CSV table of C-alpha atoms in Angstrom, one decimal:
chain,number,residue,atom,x,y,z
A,17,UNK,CA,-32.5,28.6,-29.3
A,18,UNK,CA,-32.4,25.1,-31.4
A,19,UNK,CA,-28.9,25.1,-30.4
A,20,UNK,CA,-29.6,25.3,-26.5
A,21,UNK,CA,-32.6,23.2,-26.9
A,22,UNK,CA,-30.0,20.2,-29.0
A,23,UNK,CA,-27.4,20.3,-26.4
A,24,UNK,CA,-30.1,20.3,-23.7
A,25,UNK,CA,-31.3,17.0,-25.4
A,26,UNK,CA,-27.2,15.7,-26.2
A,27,UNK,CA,-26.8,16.0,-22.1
A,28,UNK,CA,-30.1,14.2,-21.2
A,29,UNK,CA,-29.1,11.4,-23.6
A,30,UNK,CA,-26.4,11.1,-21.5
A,31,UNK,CA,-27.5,10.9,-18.4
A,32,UNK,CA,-29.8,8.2,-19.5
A,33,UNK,CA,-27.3,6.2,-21.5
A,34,UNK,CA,-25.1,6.1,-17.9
A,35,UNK,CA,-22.1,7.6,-20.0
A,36,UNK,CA,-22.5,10.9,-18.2
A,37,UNK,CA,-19.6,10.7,-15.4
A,38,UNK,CA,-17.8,13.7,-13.1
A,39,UNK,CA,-15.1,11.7,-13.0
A,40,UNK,CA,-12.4,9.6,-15.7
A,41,UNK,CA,-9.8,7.0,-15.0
A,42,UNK,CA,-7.2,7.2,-17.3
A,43,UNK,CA,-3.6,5.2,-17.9
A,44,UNK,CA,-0.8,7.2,-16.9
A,45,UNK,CA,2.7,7.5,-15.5
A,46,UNK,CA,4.2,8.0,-12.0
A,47,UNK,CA,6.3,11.8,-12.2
A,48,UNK,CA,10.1,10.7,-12.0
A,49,UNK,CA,11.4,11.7,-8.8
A,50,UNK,CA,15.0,11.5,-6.9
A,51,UNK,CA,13.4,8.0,-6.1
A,52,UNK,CA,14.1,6.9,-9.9
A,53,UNK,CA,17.7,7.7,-9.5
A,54,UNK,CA,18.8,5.4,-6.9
A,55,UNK,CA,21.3,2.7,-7.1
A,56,UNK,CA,20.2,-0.3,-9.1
A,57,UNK,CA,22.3,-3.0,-8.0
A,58,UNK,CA,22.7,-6.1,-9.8
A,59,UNK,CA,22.9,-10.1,-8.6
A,60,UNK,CA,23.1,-13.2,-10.7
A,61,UNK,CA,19.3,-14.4,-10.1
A,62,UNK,CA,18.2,-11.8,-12.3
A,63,UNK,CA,20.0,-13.1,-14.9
A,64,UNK,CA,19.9,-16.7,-14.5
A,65,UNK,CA,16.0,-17.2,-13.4
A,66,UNK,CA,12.9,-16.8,-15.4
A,67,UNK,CA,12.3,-13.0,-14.5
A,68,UNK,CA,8.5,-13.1,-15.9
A,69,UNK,CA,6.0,-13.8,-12.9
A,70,UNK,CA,4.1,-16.0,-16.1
A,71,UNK,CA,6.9,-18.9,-16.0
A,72,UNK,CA,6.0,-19.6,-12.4
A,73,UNK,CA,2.1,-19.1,-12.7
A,74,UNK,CA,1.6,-22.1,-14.1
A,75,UNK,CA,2.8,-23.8,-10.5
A,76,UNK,CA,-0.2,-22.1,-8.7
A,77,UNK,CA,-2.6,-24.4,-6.8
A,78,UNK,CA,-6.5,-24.2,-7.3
A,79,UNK,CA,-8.3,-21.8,-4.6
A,80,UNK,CA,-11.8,-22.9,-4.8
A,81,UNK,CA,-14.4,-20.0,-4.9
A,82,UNK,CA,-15.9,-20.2,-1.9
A,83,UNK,CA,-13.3,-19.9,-0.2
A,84,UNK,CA,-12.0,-16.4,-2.1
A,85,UNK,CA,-15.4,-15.4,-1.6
A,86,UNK,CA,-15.2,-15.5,2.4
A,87,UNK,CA,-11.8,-14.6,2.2
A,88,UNK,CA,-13.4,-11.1,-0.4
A,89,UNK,CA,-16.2,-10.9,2.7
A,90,UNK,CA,-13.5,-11.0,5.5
A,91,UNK,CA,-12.0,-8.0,3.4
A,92,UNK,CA,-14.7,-5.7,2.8
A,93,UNK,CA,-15.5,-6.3,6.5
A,94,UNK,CA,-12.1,-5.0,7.2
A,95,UNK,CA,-11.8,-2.3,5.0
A,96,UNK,CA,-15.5,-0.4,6.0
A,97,UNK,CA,-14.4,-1.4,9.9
A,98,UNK,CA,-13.3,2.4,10.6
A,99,UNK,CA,-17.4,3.1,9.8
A,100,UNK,CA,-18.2,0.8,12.7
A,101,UNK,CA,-15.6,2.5,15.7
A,102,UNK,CA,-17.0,3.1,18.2
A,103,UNK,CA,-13.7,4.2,20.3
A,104,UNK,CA,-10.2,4.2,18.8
A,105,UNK,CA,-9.1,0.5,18.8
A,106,UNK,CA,-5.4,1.3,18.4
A,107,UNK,CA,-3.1,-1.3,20.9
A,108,UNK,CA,-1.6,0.9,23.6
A,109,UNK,CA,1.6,-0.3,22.3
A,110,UNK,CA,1.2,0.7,19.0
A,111,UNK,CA,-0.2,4.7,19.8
A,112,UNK,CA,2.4,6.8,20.4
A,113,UNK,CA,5.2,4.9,18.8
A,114,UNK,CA,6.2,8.4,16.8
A,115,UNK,CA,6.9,10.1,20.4
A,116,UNK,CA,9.2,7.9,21.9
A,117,UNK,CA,10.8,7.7,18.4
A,118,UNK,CA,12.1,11.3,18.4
A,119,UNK,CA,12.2,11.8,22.0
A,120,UNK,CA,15.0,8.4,22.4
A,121,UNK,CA,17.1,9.1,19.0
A,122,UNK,CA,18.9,11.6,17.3
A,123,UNK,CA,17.1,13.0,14.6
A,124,UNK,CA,18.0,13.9,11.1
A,125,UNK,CA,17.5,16.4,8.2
A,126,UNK,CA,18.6,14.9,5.0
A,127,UNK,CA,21.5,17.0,4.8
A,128,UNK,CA,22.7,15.4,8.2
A,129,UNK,CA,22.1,18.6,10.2
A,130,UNK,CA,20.8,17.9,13.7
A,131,UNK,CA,17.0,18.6,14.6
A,132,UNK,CA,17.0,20.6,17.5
A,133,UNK,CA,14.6,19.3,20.8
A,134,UNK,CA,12.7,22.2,20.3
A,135,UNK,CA,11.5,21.4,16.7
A,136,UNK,CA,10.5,18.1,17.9
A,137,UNK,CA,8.4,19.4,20.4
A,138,UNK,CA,6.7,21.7,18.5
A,139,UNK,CA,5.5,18.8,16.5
A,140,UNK,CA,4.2,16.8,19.8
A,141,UNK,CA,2.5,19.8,21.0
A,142,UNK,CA,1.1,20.4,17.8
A,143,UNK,CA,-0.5,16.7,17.4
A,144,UNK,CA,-2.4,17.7,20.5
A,145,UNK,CA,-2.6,14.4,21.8
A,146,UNK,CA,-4.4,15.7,24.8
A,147,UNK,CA,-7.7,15.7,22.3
A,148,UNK,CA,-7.3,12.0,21.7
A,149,UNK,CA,-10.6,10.6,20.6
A,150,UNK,CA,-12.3,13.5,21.0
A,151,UNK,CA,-14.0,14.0,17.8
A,152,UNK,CA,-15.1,10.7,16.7
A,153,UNK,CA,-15.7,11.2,13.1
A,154,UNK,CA,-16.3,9.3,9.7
A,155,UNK,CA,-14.3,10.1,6.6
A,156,UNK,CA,-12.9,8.9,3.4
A,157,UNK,CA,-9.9,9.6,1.4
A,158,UNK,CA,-10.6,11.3,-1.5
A,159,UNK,CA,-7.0,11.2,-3.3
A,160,UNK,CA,-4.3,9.6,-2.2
A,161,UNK,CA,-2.5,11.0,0.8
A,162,UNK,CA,0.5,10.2,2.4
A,163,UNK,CA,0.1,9.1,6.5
A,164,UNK,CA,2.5,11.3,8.5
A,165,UNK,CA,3.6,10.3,12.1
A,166,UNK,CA,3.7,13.4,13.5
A,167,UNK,CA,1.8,16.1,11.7
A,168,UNK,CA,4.1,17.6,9.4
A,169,UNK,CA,5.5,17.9,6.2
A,170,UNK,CA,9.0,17.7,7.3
A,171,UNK,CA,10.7,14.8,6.8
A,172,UNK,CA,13.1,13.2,10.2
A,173,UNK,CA,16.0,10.6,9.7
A,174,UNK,CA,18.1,8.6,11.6
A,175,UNK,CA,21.8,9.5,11.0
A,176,UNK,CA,22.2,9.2,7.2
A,177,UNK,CA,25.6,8.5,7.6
A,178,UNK,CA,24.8,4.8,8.8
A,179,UNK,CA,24.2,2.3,6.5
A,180,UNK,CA,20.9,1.6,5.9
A,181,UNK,CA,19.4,4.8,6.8
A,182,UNK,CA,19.4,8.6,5.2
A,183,UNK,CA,16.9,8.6,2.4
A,184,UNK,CA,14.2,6.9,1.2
A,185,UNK,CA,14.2,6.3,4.9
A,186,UNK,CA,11.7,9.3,5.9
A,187,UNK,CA,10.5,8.2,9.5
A,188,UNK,CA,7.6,10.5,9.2
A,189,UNK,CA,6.1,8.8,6.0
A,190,UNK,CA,4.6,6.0,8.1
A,191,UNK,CA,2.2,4.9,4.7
A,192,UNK,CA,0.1,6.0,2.3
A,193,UNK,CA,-3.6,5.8,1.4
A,194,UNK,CA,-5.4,4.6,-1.6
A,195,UNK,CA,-8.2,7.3,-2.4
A,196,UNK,CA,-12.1,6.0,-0.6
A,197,UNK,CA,-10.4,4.5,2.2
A,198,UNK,CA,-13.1,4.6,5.2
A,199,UNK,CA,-11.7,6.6,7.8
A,200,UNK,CA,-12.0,6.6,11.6
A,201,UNK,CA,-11.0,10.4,12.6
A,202,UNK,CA,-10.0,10.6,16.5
A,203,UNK,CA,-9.1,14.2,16.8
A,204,UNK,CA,-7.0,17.1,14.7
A,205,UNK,CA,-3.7,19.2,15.3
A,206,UNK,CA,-3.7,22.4,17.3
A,207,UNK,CA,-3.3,24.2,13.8
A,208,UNK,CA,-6.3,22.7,12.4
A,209,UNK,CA,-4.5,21.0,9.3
A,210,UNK,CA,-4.0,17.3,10.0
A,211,UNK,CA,-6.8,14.5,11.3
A,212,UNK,CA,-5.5,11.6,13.1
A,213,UNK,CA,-6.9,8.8,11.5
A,214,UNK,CA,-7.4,5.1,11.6
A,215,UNK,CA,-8.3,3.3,8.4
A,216,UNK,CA,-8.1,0.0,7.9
A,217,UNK,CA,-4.4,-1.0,7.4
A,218,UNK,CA,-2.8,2.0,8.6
A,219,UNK,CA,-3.0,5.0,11.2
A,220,UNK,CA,-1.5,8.1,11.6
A,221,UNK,CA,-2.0,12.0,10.4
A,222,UNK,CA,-3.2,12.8,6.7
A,223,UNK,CA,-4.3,16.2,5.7
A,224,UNK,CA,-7.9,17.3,6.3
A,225,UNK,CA,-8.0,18.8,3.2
A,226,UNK,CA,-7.1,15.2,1.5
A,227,UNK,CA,-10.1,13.3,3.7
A,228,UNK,CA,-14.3,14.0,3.6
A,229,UNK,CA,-15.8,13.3,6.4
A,230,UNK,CA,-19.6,11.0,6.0
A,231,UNK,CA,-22.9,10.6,7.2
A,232,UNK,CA,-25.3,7.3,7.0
A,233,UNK,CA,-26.8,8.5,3.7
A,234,UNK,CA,-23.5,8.8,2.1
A,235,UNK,CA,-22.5,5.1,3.7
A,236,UNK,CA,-25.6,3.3,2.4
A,237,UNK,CA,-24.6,4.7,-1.1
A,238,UNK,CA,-21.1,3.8,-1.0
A,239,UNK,CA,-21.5,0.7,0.7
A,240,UNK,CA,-23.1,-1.1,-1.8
A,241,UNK,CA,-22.0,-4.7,-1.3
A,242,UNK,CA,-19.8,-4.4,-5.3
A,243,UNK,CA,-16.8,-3.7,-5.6
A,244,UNK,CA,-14.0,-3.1,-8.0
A,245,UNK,CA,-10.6,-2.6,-7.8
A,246,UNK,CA,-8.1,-1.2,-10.5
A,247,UNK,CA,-5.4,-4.1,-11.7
A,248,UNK,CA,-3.2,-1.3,-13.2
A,249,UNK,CA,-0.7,0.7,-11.8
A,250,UNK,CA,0.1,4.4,-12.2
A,251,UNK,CA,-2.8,5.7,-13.2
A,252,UNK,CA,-4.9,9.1,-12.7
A,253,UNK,CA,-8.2,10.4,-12.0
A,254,UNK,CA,-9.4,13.5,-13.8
A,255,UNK,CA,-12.5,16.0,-13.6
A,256,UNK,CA,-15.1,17.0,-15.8
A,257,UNK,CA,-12.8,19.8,-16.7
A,258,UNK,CA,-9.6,17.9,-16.9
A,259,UNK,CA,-8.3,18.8,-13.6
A,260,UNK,CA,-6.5,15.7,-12.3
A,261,UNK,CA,-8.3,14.5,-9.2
A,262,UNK,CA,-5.9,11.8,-8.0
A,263,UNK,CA,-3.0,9.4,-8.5
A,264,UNK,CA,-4.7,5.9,-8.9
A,265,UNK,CA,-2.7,3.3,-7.8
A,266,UNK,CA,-3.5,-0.3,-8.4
A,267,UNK,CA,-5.4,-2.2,-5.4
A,268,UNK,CA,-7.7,1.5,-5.3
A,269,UNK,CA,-11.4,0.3,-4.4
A,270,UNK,CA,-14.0,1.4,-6.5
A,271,UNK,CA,-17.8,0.5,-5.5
A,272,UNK,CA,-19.7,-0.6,-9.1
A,273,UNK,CA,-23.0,2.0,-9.8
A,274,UNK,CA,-26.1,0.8,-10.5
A,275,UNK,CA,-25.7,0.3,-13.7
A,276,UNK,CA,-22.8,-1.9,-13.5
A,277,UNK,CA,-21.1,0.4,-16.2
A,278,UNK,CA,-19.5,3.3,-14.2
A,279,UNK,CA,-18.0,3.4,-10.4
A,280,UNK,CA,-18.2,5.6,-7.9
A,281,UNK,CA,-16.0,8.1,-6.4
A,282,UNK,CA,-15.8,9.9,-2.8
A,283,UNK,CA,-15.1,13.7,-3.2
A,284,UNK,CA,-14.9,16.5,-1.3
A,285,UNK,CA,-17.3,18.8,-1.1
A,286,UNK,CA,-16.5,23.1,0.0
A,287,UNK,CA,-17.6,22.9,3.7
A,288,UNK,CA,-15.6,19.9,3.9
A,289,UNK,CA,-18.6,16.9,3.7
A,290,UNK,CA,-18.2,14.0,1.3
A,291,UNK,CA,-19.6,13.9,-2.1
A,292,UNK,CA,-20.1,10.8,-4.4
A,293,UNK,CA,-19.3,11.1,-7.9
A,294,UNK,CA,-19.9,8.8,-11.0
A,295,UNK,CA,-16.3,7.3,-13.2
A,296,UNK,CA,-16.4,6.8,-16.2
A,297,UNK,CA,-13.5,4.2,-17.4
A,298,UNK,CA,-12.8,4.3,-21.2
A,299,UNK,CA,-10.0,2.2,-21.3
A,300,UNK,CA,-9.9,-1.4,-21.0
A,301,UNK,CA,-8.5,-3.8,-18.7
A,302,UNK,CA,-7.3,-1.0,-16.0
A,303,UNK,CA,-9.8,-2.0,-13.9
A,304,UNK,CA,-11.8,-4.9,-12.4
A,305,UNK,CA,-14.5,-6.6,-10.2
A,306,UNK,CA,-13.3,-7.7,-7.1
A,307,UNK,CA,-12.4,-10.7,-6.2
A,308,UNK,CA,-10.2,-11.1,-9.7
A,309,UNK,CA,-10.7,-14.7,-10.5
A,310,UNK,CA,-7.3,-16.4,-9.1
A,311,UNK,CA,-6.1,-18.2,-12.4
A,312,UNK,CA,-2.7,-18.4,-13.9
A,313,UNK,CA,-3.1,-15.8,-16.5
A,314,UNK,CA,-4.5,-13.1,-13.6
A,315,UNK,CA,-1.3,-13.6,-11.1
A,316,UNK,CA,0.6,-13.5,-13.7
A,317,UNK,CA,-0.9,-9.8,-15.1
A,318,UNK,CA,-1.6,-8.7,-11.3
A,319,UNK,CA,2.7,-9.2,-10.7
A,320,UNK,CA,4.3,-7.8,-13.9
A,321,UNK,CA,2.8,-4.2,-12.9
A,322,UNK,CA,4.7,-4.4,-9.7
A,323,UNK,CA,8.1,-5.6,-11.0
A,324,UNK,CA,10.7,-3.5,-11.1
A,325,UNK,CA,8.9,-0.3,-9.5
A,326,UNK,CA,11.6,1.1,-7.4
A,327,UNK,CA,11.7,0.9,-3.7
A,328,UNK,CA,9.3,3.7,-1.9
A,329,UNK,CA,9.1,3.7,1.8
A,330,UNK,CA,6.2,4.4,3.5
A,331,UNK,CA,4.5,4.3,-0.2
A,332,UNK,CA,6.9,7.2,-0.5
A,333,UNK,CA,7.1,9.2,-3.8
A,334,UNK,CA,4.1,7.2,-5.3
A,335,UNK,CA,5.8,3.9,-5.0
A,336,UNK,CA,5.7,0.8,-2.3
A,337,UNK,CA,8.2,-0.6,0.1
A,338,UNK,CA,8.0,-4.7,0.6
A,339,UNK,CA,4.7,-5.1,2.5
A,340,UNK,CA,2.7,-2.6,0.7
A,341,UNK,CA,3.8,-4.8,-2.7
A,342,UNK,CA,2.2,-7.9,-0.9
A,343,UNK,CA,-0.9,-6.1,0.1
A,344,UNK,CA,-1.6,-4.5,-3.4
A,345,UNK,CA,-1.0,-7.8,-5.0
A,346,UNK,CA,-3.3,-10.3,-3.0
A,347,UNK,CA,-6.1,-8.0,-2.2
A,348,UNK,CA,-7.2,-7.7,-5.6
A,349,UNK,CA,-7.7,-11.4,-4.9
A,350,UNK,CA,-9.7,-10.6,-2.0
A,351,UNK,CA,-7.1,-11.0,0.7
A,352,UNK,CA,-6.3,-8.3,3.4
A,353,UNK,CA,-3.4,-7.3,4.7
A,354,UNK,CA,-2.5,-4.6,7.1
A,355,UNK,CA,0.5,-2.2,6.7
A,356,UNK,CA,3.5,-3.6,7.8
A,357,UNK,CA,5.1,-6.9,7.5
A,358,UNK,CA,5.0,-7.6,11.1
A,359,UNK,CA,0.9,-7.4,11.4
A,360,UNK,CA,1.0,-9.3,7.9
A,361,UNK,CA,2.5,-12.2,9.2
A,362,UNK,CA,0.0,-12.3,11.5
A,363,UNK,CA,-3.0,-12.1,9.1
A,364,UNK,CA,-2.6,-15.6,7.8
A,365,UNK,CA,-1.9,-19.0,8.8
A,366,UNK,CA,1.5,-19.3,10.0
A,367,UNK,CA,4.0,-22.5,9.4
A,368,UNK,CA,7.0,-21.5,11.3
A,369,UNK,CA,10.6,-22.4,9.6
A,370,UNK,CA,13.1,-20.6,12.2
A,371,UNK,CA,16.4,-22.1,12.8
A,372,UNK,CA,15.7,-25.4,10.4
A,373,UNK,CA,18.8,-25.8,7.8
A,374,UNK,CA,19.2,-23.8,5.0
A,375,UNK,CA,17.9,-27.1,2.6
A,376,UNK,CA,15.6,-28.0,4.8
A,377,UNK,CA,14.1,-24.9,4.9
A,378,UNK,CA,14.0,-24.5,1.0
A,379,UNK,CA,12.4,-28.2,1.0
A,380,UNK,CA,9.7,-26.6,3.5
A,381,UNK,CA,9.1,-23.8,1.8
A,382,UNK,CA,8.8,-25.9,-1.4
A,383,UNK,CA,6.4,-28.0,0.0
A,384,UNK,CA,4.3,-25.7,2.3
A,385,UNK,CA,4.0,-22.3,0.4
A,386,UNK,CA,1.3,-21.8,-2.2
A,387,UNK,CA,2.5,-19.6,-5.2
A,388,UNK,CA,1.2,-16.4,-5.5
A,389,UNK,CA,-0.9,-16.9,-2.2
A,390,UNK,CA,1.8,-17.0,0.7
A,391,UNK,CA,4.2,-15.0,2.4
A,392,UNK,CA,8.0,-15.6,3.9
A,393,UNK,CA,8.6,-13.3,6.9
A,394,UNK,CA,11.8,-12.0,8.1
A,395,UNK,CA,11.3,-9.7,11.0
A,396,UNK,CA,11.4,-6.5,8.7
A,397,UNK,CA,10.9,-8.0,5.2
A,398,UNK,CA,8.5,-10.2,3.4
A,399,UNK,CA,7.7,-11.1,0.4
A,400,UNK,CA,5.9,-12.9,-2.5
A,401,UNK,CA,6.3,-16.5,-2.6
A,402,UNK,CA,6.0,-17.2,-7.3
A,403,UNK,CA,7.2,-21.4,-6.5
A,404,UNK,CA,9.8,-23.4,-7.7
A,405,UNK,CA,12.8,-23.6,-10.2
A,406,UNK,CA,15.6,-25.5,-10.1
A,407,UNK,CA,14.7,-27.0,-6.5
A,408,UNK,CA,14.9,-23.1,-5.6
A,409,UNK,CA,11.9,-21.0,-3.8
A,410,UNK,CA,11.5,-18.0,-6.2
A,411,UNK,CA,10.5,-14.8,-4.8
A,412,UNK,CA,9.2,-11.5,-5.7
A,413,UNK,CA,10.3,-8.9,-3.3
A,414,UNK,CA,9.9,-5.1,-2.9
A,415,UNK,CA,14.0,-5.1,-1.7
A,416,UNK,CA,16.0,-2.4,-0.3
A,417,UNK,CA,19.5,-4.2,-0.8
A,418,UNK,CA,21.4,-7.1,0.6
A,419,UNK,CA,23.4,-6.6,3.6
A,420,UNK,CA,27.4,-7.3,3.3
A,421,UNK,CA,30.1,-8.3,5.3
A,422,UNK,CA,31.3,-4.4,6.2
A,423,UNK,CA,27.6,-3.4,7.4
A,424,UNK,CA,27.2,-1.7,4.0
A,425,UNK,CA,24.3,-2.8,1.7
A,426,UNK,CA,24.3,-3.9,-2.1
A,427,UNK,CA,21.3,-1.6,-3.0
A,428,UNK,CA,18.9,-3.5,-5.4
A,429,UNK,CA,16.0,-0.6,-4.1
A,430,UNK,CA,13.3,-1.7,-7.1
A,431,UNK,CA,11.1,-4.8,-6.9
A,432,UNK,CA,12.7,-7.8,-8.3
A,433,UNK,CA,12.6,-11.9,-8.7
A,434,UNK,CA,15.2,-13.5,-6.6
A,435,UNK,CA,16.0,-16.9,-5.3
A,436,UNK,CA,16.0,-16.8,-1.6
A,437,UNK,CA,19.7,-16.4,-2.2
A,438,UNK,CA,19.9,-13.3,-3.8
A,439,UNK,CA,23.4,-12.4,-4.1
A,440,UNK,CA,25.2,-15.8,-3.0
A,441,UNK,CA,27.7,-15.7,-5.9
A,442,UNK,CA,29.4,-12.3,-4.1
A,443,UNK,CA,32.1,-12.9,-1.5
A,444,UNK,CA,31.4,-9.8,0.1
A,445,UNK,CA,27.8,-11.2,1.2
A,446,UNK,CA,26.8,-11.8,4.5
A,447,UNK,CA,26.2,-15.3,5.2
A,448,UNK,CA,24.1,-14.8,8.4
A,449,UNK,CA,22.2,-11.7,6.8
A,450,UNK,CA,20.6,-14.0,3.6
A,451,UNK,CA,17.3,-14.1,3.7
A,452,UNK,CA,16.8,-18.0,3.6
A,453,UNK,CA,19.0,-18.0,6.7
A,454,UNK,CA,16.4,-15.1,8.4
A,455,UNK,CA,13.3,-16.3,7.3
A,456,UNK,CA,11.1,-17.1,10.2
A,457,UNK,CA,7.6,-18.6,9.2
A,458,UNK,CA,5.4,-19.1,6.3
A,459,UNK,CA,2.4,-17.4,6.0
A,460,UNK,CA,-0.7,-19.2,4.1
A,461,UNK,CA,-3.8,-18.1,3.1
């Protein structure tokens, strides 16, 4: 009995101290996958430019804080909008892209074998699109789950013998979601295992079992006006029990408890409903009140956990492609950005640098970009803008590879720090194909 009654009074300590917690965030690794075995090619910037993002954060320009602090605002805004739907607010041209994707091209396994009409199909009749809307639901993430195009596990390819496609390139991994991401659910699958969604930068079919869905009570709670996010990659979420929860990667939103020691956590309850639970973070420096203060010493910590992560499309195998890099990095800093690098040059101010001269533009791009806090855009790519050496714009790029003379690509497939050049000292380079002589705007924020 004195034994009972001792731990009865060790676990009321607890919950009065606020170190009781369901939940603990912990550092960790991402698993090695076929994605860590890709080419690794090799171009003279990486040798002959600073590669630390700290050599070019001394360039950045002051942001004053009022101005991150509407900029944080116009965030949160964005990010609880799913809560607010009324209707699904996806463009007409947007919905559907996945069906006229497989219905106008040939369609790949990995192994190159064809996949058949009727396969296809069966996917299209499966996302019962006839329910669109239908349902009307909030939800939450509560891990982080891959969004599908169609809703399946399988992946689909364009013909992997063309340069350029064949893996990572997995058309049905059309992103991936952060855990307690608001959710907008419009209807699910005839077999009752995929919700189509709409969060806030992305939309598409997750798996119901990876989503909660909420009610107003639960909203209030997690809506709580303070937020964190984590400012370290890789990590992991683990139970009371030392279950792993989730894969934490950095740019994951956290709302701050009460007692501004702990955060909080959406979960998933048995008959499906949305839980909150309490995080305890041990470990210091893995996580952080949003907005992160936009100094020098925090862009430069914010970029070095993105370099050299290799090249994940979709998000893909717990990594990032180019435009889920830029969103990671600046909306710890309180800037959104939606999913693909299309809508993100979109989401700021543009200053548009098409068709000037190749020194010209550099000189622009000098002169107009901010470090750390613009974008260049190339329709399919874009990337961090770190500032200046050498009279050269230096970039940090989530890069597939460089294109080359033949069609074929150099495959860099990791995030690196380039010139806007990368690769000029090779013959075998495409002139046209460089990226300074694509680049189409600037975008500021």
């Amino acid at each position: 009995m004195v034994r009972i009654f001792i731990t009865l009074l060790f676990i009321i300590s607890l919950l009065f101290s606020g170190a009781y917690a369901d939940y603990v965030l912990k550092p960790s690794k991402r698993k090695t996958t076929r994605i860590d075995h890709m080419p690794k090619g090799v171009v003279a910037d990486m040798k002959r430019i600073p590669q630390d993002p700290a050599f070019y954060a001394r360039q950045i320009k002051p942001w004053s804080k009022a101005k991150q602090k509407r900029a944080d605002e116009q965030f949160n805004r964005k990010y609880f909008k799913p809560w607010t739907l009324k209707k699904l607010d996806i463009p007409l041209q947007d919905f559907g892209w996945e069906v006229r994707f497989v219905t106008k091209n040939e369609i790949f396994t990995l192994d190159r074998k064809r996949i058949p009409e009727s396969t296809y199909k069966r996917w299209i009749k499966n996302a019962n699109y006839e329910a669109k809307d239908s349902k009307r639901y909030r939800a939450i993430t509560t891990e982080r789950t891959n969004v599908h195009a169609l809703p399946t596990s399988a992946a689909f390819y364009l013909d992997p013998r063309k340069p350029g496609e064949g893996f990572p390139f997995n058309y049905n991994q059309n992103s991936a979601l952060h855990m307690n991401v608001p959710l907008y659910v419009s209807h699910f699958s005839h077999d009752g295992k995929w919700a189509f969604v709409r969060a806030s930068y992305a939309f598409g079919w997750v798996k119901v079992r990876d989503i909660a869905f909420v009610d107003d009570k639960f909203i209030r709670k997690f809506k709580n006006g303070k937020y964190a996010m984590t400012i370290k990659d890789n990590l992991r979420l683990y139970n009371e029990k030392g279950r792993e929860v989730s894969f934490v990667k950095l740019g994951t939103l956290f709302p701050i408890a009460k007692d501004g020691k702990r955060y909080l956590a959406a979960a998933r309850s048995a008959t499906g409903q949305a839980l909150i639970k309490k995080v305890q973070v041990r470990t210091k420096g893995i996580i952080a009140k949003k907005p992160l203060p936009f100094t020098s010493r925090n862009v430069a910590k914010i970029a070095k956990e993105f370099y050299n992560e290799p090249y994940g499309w979709g998000g893909g195998y717990g990594c990032r492609d180019c435009s889920a890099t830029t969103r990671d990095f600046l909306g710890i800093f309180g800037i959104f950005l939606r999913r693909n690098s299309s809508k993100q040059a979109q989401d700021g101010q543009s200053v548009f640098i098409k068709g000037l001269p190749k020194q010209a533009k550099k000189k622009r791009i000098i002169r107009e970009a901010e470090p750390f806090r613009s974008l260049l855009y190339v329709p399919g790519h874009i990337v961090l803008y770190l500032g200046e050496y050498k009279g050269e714009p230096i970039i940090m790029h989530t890069y597939w590879g460089i294109r080359k003379n033949d069609g074929t690509k150099l495959i860099t497939g990791r995030t690196i720090i380039t010139t806007t050049e990368p690769g000029k000292e090779r013959k075998d380079v495409k002139e046209k194909s460089k990226l300074i002589n694509t680049l189409k705007t600037i975008v500021k924020f």
